[in-house]
Coordinates of C-alpha atoms and ligand atoms in Angstrom, one line a residue:
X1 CA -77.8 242.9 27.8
X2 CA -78.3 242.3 24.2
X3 CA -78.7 238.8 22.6
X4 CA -74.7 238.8 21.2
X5 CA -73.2 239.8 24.5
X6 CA -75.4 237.0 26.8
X7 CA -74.4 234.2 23.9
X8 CA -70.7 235.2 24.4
X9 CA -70.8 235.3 28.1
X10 CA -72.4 232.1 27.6
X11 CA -69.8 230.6 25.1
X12 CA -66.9 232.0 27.9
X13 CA -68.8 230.2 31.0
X14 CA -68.6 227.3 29.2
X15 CA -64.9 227.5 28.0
X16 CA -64.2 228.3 31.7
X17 CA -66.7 225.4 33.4
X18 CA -63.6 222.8 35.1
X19 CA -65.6 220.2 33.4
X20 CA -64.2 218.3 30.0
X21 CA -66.9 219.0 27.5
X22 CA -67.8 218.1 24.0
X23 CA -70.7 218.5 21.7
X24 CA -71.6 215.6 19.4
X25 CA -73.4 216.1 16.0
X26 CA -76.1 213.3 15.1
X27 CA -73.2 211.9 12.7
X28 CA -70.5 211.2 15.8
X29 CA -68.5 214.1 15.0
X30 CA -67.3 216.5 17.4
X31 CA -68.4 220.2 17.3
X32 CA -67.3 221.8 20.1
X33 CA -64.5 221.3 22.7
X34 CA -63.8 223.2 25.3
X35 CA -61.1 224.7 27.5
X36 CA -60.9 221.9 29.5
X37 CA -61.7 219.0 27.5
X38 CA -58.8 220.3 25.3
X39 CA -56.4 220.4 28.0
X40 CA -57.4 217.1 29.3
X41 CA -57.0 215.4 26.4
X42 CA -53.8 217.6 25.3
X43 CA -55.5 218.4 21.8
X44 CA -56.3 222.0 19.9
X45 CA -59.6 222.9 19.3
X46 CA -58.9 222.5 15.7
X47 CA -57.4 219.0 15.9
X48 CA -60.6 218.0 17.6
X49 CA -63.6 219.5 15.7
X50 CA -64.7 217.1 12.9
X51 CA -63.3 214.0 14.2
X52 CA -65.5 211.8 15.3
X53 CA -66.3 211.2 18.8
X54 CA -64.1 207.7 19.1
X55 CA -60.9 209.8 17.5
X56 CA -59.2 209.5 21.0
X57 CA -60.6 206.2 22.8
X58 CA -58.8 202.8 21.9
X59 CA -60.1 200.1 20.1
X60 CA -61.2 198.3 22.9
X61 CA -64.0 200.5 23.7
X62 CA -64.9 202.0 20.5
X63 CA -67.9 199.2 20.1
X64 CA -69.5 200.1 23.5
X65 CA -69.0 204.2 23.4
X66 CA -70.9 203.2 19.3
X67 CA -73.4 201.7 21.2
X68 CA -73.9 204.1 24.1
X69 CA -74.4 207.0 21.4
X70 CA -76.8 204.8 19.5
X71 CA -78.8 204.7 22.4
X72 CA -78.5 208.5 23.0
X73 CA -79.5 209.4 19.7
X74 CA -82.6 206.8 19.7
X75 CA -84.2 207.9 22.7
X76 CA -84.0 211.4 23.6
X77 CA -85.2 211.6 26.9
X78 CA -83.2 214.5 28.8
X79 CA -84.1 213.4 32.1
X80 CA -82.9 209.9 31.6
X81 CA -79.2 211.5 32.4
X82 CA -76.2 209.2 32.2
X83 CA -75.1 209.5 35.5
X84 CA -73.3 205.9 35.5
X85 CA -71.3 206.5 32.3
X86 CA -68.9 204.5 30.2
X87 CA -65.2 203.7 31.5
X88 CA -63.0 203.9 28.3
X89 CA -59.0 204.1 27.8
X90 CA -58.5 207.1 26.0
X91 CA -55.1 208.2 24.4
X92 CA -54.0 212.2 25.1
X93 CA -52.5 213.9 22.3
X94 CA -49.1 213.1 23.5
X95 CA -49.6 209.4 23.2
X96 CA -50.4 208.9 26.8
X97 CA -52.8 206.7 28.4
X98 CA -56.0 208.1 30.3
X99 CA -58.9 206.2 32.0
X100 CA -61.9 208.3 31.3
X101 CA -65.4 208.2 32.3
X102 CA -67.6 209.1 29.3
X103 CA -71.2 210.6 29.9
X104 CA -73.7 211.2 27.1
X105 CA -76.7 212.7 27.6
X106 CA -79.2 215.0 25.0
X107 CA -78.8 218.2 25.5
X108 CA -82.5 219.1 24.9
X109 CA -85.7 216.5 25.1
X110 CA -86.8 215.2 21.9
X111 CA -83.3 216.3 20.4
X112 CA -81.1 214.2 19.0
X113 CA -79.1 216.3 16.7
X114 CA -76.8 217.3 19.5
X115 CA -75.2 215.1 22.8
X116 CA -73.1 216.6 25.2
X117 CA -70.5 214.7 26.3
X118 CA -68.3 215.0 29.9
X119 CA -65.5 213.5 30.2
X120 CA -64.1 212.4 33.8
X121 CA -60.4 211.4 34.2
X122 CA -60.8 208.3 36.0
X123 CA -56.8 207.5 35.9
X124 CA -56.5 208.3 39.1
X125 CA -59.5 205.6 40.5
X126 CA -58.3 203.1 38.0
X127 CA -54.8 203.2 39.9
X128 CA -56.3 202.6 43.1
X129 CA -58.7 199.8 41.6
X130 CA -55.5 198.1 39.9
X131 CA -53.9 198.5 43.4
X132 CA -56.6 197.0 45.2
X133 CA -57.0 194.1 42.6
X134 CA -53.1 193.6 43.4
X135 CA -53.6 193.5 46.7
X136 CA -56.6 191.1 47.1
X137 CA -54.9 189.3 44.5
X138 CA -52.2 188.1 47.0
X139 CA -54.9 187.8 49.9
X140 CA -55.0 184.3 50.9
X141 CA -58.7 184.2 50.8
X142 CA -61.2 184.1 48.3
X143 CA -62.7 187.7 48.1
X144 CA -65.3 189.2 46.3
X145 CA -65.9 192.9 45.7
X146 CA -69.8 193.5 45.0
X147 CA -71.5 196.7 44.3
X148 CA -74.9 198.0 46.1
X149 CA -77.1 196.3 43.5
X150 CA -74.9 192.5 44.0
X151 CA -73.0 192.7 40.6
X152 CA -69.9 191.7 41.4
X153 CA -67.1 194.2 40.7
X154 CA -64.0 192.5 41.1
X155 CA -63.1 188.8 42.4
X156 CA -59.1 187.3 43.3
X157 CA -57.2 184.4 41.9
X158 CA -58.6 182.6 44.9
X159 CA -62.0 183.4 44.4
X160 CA -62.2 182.2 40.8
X161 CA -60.4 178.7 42.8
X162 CA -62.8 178.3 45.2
X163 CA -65.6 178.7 42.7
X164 CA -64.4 176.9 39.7
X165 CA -65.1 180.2 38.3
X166 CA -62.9 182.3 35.7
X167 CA -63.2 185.8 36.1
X168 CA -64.6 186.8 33.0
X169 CA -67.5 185.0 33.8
X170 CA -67.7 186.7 37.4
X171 CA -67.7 190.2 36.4
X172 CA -70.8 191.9 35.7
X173 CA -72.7 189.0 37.4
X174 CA -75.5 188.7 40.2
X175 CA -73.8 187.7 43.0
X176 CA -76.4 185.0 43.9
X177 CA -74.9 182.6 41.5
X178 CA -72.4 181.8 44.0
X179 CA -75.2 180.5 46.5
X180 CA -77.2 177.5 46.1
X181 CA -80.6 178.2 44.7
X182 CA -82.8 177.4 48.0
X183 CA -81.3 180.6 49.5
X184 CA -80.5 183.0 46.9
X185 CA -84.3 184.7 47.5
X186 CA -83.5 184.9 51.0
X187 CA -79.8 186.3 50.7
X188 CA -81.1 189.4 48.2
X189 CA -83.1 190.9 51.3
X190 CA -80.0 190.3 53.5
X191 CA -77.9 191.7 51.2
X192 CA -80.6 195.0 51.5
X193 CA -80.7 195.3 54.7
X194 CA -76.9 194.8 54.8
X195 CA -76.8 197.8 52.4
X196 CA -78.7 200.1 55.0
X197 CA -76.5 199.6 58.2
X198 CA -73.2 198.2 56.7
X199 CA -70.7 197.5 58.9
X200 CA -67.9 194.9 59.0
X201 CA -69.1 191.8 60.7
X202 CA -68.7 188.0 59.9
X203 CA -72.0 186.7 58.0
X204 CA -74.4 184.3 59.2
X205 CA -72.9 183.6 62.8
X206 CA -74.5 180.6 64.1
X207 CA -75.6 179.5 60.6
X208 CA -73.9 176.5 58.7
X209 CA -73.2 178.7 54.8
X210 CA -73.0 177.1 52.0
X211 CA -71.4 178.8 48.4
X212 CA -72.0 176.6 45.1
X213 CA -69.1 176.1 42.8
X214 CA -69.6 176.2 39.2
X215 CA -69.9 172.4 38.9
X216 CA -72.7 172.3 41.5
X217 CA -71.0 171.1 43.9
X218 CA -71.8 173.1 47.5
X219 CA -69.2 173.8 49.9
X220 CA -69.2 174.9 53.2
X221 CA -67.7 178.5 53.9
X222 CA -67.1 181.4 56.2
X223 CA -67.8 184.9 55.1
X224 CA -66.6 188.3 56.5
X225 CA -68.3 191.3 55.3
X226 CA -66.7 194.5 55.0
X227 CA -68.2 198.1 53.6
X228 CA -66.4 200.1 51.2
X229 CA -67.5 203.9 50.1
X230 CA -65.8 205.1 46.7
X231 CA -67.3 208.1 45.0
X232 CA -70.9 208.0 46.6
X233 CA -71.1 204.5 45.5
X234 CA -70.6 201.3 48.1
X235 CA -69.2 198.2 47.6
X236 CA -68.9 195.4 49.9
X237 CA -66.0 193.9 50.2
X238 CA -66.7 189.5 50.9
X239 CA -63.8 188.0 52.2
X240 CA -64.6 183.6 52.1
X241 CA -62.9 180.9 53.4
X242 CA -63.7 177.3 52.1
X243 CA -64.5 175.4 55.7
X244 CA -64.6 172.0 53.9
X245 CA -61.7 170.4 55.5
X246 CA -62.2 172.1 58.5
X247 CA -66.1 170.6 58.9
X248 CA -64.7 167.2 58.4
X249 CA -61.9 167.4 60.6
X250 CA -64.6 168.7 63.5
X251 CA -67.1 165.4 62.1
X252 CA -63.8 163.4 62.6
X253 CA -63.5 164.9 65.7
X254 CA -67.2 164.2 67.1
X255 CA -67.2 161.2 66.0
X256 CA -64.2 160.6 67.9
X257 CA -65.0 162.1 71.1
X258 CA -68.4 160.2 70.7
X259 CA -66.1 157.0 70.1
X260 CA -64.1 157.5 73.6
X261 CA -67.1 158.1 75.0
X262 CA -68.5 155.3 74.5
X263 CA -65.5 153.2 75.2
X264 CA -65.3 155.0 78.6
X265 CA -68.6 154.2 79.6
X266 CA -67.9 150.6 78.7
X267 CA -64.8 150.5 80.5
X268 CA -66.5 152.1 84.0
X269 CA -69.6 149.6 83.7
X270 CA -66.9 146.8 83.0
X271 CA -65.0 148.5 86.3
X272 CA -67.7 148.7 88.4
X273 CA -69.5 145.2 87.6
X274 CA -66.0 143.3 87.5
X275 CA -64.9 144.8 90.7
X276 CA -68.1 143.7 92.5
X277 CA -68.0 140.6 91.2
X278 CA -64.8 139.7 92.7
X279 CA -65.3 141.2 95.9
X280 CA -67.7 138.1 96.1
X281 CA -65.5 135.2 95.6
X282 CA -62.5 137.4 97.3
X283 CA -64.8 137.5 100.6
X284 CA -65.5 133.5 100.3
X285 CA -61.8 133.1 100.3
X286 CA -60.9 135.2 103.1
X287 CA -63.2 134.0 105.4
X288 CA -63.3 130.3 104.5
X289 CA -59.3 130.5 105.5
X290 CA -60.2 132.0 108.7
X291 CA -62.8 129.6 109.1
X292 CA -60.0 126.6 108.6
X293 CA -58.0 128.3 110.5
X294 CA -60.4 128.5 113.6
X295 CA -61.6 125.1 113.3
X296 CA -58.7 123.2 112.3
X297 CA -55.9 125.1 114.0
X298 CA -54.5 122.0 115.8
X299 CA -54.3 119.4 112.4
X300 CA -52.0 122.1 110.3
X301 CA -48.2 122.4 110.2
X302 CA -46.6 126.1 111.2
X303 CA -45.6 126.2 107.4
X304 CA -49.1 125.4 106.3
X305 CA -50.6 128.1 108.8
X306 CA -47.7 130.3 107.2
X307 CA -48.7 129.6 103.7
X308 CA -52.6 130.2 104.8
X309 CA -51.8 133.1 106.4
X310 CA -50.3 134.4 103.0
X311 CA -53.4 133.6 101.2
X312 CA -55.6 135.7 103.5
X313 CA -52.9 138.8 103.1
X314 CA -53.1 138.1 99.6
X315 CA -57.1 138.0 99.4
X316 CA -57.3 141.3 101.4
X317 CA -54.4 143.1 98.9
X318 CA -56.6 141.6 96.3
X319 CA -59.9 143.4 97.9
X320 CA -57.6 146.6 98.2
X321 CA -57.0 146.7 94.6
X322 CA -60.3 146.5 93.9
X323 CA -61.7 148.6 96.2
X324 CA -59.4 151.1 95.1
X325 CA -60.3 150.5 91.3
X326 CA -63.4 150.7 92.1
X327 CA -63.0 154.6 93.7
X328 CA -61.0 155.0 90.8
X329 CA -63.9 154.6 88.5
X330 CA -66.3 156.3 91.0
X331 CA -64.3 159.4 91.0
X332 CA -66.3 162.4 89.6
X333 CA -69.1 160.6 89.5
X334 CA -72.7 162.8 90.7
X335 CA -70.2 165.3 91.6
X336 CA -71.3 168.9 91.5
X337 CA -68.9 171.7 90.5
X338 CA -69.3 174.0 94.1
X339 CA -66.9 177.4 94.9
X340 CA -65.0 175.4 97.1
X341 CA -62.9 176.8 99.7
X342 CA -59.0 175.7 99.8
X343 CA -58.0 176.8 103.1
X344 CA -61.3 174.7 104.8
X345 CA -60.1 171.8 102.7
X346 CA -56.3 172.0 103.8
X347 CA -57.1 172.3 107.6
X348 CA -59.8 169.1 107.9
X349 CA -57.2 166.8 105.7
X350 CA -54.1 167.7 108.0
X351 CA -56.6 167.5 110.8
X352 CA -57.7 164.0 109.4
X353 CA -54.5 163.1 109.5
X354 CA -53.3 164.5 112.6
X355 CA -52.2 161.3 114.0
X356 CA -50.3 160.4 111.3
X357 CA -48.2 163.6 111.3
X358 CA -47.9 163.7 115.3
X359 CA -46.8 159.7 115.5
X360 CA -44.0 160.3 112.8
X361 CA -43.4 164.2 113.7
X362 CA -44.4 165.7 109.9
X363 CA -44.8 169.2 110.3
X364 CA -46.9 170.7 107.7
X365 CA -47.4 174.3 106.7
X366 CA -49.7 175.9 104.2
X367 CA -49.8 179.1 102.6
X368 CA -53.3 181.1 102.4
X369 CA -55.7 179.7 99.4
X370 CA -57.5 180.5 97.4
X371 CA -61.8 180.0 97.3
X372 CA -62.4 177.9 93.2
X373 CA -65.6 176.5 91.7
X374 CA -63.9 172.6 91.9
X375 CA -65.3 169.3 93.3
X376 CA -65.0 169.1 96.8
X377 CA -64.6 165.3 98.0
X378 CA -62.3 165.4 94.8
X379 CA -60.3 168.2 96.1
X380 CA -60.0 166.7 99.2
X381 CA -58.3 163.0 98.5
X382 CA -56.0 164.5 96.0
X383 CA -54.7 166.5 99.1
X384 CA -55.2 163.7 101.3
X385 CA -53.5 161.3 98.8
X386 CA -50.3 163.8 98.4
X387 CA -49.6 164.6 101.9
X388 CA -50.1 161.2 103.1
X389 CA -47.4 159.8 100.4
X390 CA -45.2 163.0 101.7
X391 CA -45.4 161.6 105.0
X392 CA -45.2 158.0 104.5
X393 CA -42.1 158.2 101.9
X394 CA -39.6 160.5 104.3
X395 CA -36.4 160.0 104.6
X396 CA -34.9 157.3 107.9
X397 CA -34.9 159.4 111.2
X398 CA -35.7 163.1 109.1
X399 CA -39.4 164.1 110.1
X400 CA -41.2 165.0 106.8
X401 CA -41.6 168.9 106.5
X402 CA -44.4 169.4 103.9
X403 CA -45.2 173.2 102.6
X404 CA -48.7 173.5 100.3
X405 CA -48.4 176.8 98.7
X406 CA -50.5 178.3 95.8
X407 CA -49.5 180.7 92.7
X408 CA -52.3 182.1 91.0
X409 CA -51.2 182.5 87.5
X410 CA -52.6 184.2 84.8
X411 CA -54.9 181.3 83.4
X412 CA -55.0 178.8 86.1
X413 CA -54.1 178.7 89.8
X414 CA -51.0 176.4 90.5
X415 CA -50.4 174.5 93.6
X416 CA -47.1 172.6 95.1
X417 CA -47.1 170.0 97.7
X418 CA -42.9 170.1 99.2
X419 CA -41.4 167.3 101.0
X420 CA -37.8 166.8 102.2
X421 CA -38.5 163.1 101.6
X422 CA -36.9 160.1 100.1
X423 CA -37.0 161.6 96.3
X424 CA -38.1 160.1 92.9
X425 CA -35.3 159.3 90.1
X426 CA -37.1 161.7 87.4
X427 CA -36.9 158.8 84.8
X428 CA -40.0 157.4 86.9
X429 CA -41.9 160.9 86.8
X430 CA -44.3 159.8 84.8
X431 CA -44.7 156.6 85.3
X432 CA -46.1 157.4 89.0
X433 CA -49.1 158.1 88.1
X434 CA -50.2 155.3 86.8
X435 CA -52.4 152.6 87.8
X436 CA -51.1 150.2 90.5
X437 CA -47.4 151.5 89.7
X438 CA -45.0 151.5 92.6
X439 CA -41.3 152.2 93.2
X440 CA -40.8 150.5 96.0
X441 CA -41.3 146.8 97.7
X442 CA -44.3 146.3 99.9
X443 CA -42.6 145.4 102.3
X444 CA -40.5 148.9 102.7
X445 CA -43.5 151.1 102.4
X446 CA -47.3 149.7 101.9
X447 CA -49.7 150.7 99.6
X448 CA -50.9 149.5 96.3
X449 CA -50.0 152.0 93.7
X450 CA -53.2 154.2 93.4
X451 CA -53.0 157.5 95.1
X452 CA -51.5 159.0 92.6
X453 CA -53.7 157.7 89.6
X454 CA -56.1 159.2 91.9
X455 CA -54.5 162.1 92.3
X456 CA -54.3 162.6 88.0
X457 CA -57.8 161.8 87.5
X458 CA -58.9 164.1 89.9
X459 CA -56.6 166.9 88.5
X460 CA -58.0 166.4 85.0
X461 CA -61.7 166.2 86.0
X462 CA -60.6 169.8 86.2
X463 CA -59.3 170.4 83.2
X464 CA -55.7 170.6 84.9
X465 CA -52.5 168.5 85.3
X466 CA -50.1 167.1 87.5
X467 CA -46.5 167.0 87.8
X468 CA -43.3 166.1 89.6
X469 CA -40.3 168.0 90.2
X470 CA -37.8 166.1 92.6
X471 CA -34.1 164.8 93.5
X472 CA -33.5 161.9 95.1
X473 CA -32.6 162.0 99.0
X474 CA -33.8 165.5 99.0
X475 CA -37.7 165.7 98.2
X476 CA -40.3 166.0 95.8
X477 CA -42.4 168.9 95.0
X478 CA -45.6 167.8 93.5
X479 CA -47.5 170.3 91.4
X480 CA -51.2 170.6 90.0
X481 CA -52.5 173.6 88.3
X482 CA -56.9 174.3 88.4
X483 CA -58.1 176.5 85.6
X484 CA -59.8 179.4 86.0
Ligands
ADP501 P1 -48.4 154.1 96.7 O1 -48.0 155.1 97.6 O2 -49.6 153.3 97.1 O3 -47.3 153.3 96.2 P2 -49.0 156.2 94.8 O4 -49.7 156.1 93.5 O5 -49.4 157.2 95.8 O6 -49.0 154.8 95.4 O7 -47.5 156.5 94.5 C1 -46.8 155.8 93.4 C2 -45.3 155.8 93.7 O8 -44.8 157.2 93.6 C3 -45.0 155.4 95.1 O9 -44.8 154.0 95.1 C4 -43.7 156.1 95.4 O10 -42.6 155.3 94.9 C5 -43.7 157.3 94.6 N1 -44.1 158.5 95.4 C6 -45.3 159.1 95.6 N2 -45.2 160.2 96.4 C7 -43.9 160.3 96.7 C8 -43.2 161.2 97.5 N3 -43.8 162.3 98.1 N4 -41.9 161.1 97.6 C9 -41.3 160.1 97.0 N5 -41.9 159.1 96.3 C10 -43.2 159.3 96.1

């Protein structure tokens, strides 16, 4: 092949190469376009050659592409290749608008006479980067698009909020100015060996994080890290959420607990040492009356043994309500959680109460139960306490038929106590399970108005609750439910 023919096969690869290229004299003009570049940029040849190289990018970027060439045309190194290159708005030949990625590189070492340029047509990638700016625009957290070497590419209204940041001062920028100084060495290693296995996950689990704003104030946040791939390059996409408020209301909320806490343990130490306190005096009471009683029987009235007779019942209800304040306070207490088994627990209380049910002919039926971590003597009054209240409140002359049956549900396991008793008026359905709250004179049925405080405490020493359904001259179902 002879030297003419190669440089025209050479001059016809090029025309034909699907690549927009230009050459660049030392002077900025243009000096060759071809078949591409032309039809890319909807120019002729001739309207191209001798303009200079800016003829078709907007003002905008006119200083940086001047600056770019500068730097081409000072140092001709030809393996220092522009692979980032420049994004520019270009205008086509009919007026339209095209996002272009300019490259400029030497075409031979030590030559600066001559840069090629290749133009990419970036519109396409710019749409989808305006769509995704949209987008995580109208996200409702702060987000943060940083590149693989921690510039940040793009931020949202909310990020610019939560940082006291505008975007202009964002872009461009090291990432670690959002963190406080003490960890910023630490978080560029993180950040690399996020780079090398990225995949979404929420950063620093387990770790309080901390972002600084612009003013230097640090705030407490939540990050989620997500990996994005675009054109061989990757991004991570950092999704924040300012945690201030939440922090405080959790503080609040220890400091709360801590509070109750505190109060409780007063109120059981006040329980306990009040109660046995005035079992003493209570005791001297009781059995100084009987004493009086004994030795003076003869010297005292009928009314006067009446009214002393009063006191003594009134000393031993007094001793019940303390006794029973005092299990009240007790319950729970060294108890350990045990897999406890329902159906062992049902038999001994009916069996317990056997005599109970035969003298007042209850009969008393229970479904099969189930086996649940719970605490056992617990477990055992609160079954105790309900079937004994389902006896003792049935109706004149109907024997109490009682039915235990369980519903395992799909968080918690649900148990119903059904009598055909007397019946609560639902306006008192809470009120029941109170302390020392009755609905009925002594006199009709005993008791003191504490199985059922019981009975709630118990419940919600495991987490669960209690409840009454019920109609008057009909029955009561009482209900507790155990989670799982
Ligand atoms: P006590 O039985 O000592 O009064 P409880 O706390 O066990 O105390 O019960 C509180 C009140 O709830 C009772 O006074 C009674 O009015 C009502 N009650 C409890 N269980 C039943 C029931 N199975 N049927 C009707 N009323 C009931």
């Amino acid at each position: 092949m002879n030297r003419k023919k190669t440089e025209r096969n050479f001059h016809l690869m090029v025309d034909a190469t699907p690549t927009a290229l230009l050459l660049i004299d030392s002077n900025r003009t243009i000096s060759y376009v071809n078949r591409f570049a032309a039809n890319l940029l909807m120019y002729s040849n001739e309207q191209l050659i001798g303009k200079d190289l800016a003829y078709f990018v907007s003002k905008k970027d006119l200083d940086r592409l001047a600056e770019l060439f500068k730097k081409r045309t000072q140092n001709a190194a030809v393996s220092d290749i522009d692979d980032k290159g420049l994004d520019v708005l270009a205008f086509k030949g009919n007026g339209e608008g095209i996002q272009l990625t300019i490259k400029l590189n030497n075409i031979e070492s030590k030559r600066t006479d001559l840069i090629l340029a290749t133009l990419v047509d970036n519109t396409d990638w710019q749409r989808v980067i305006e769509e995704f700016r949209l987008l995580i625009d109208a996200a409702p957290n702060a987000m943060i698009l940083v590149n693989d070497t921690g510039i940040i590419e793009l931020v949202n209204k909310q990020a610019e909020v939560l940082f006291g940041y505008n975007r202009r001062e964002l872009l461009g920028v090291q990432m670690e100015v959002l963190l406080p100084q003490s960890v910023r060495g630490g978080h560029m290693k993180l950040r690399q060996s996020f780079n090398e296995k990225p995949q979404f996950r929420a950063m620093g689990e387990g770790r309080d994080l901390f972002a600084l704003r612009k003013d230097g104030m640090e705030i407490p946040i939540e990050i989620g890290l997500n990996p994005i791939y675009r054109d061989k390059k990757k991004f991570v996409l950092a999704s924040i959420i300012d945690i201030t408020a939440r922090k405080s209301n959790e503080e609040a909320f220890k400091k709360y607990t801590r509070a109750i806490e505190h109060k409780n343990q007063e109120l059981e130490q006040f329980t306990f040492i009040a109660s046995h306190d005035l079992r003493e005096p209570l005791n001297s009471i009781s059995g100084l009356i009987e004493l009086i009683l004994e030795e003076n029987n003869h010297e005292f009235s009928e009314s006067v043994i009446t009214k002393l007779g009063f006191i003594t019942q009134s000393a031993y209800r007094m001793r019940d309500l303390i006794n029973g304040l005092l299990d009240y306070a007790r319950l729970g207490k060294n108890s350990q959680l045990e897999n406890v088994d329902f159906n062992e627990i049902l038999n001994s209380v009916i069996h317990d109460l056997d005599s109970a049910i035969k003298t007042s002919e209850s009969i008393v039926t229970i479904d099969l139960q189930p086996h649940l971590p719970a605490y056992e003597m617990e477990i055992r009054l609160l079954f105790q306490n309900l079937i004994s209240n389902s006896i003792k409140y049935r109706r004149e002359n109907i024997p109490a038929r009682i039915h235990i049956s369980t519903l395992e549900k799909e968080a918690c396991w649900e148990f119903a106590i059904k009598d055909n008793g007397i019946g609560i008026s639902l306006e008192y359905k809470d009120k029941i399970f109170m302390l020392f709250q009755r609905l009925h004179a002594r006199n009709r049925y005993g008791g003191i108005g504490i199985g059922l405080a019981h009975c709630k405490k118990i419940v919600e020493l495991h987490n669960g609750s209690i409840w009454v359904d019920s109609e008057i001259d009909s029955g009561s179902t009482f209900y507790f439910s155990i989670p799982k």
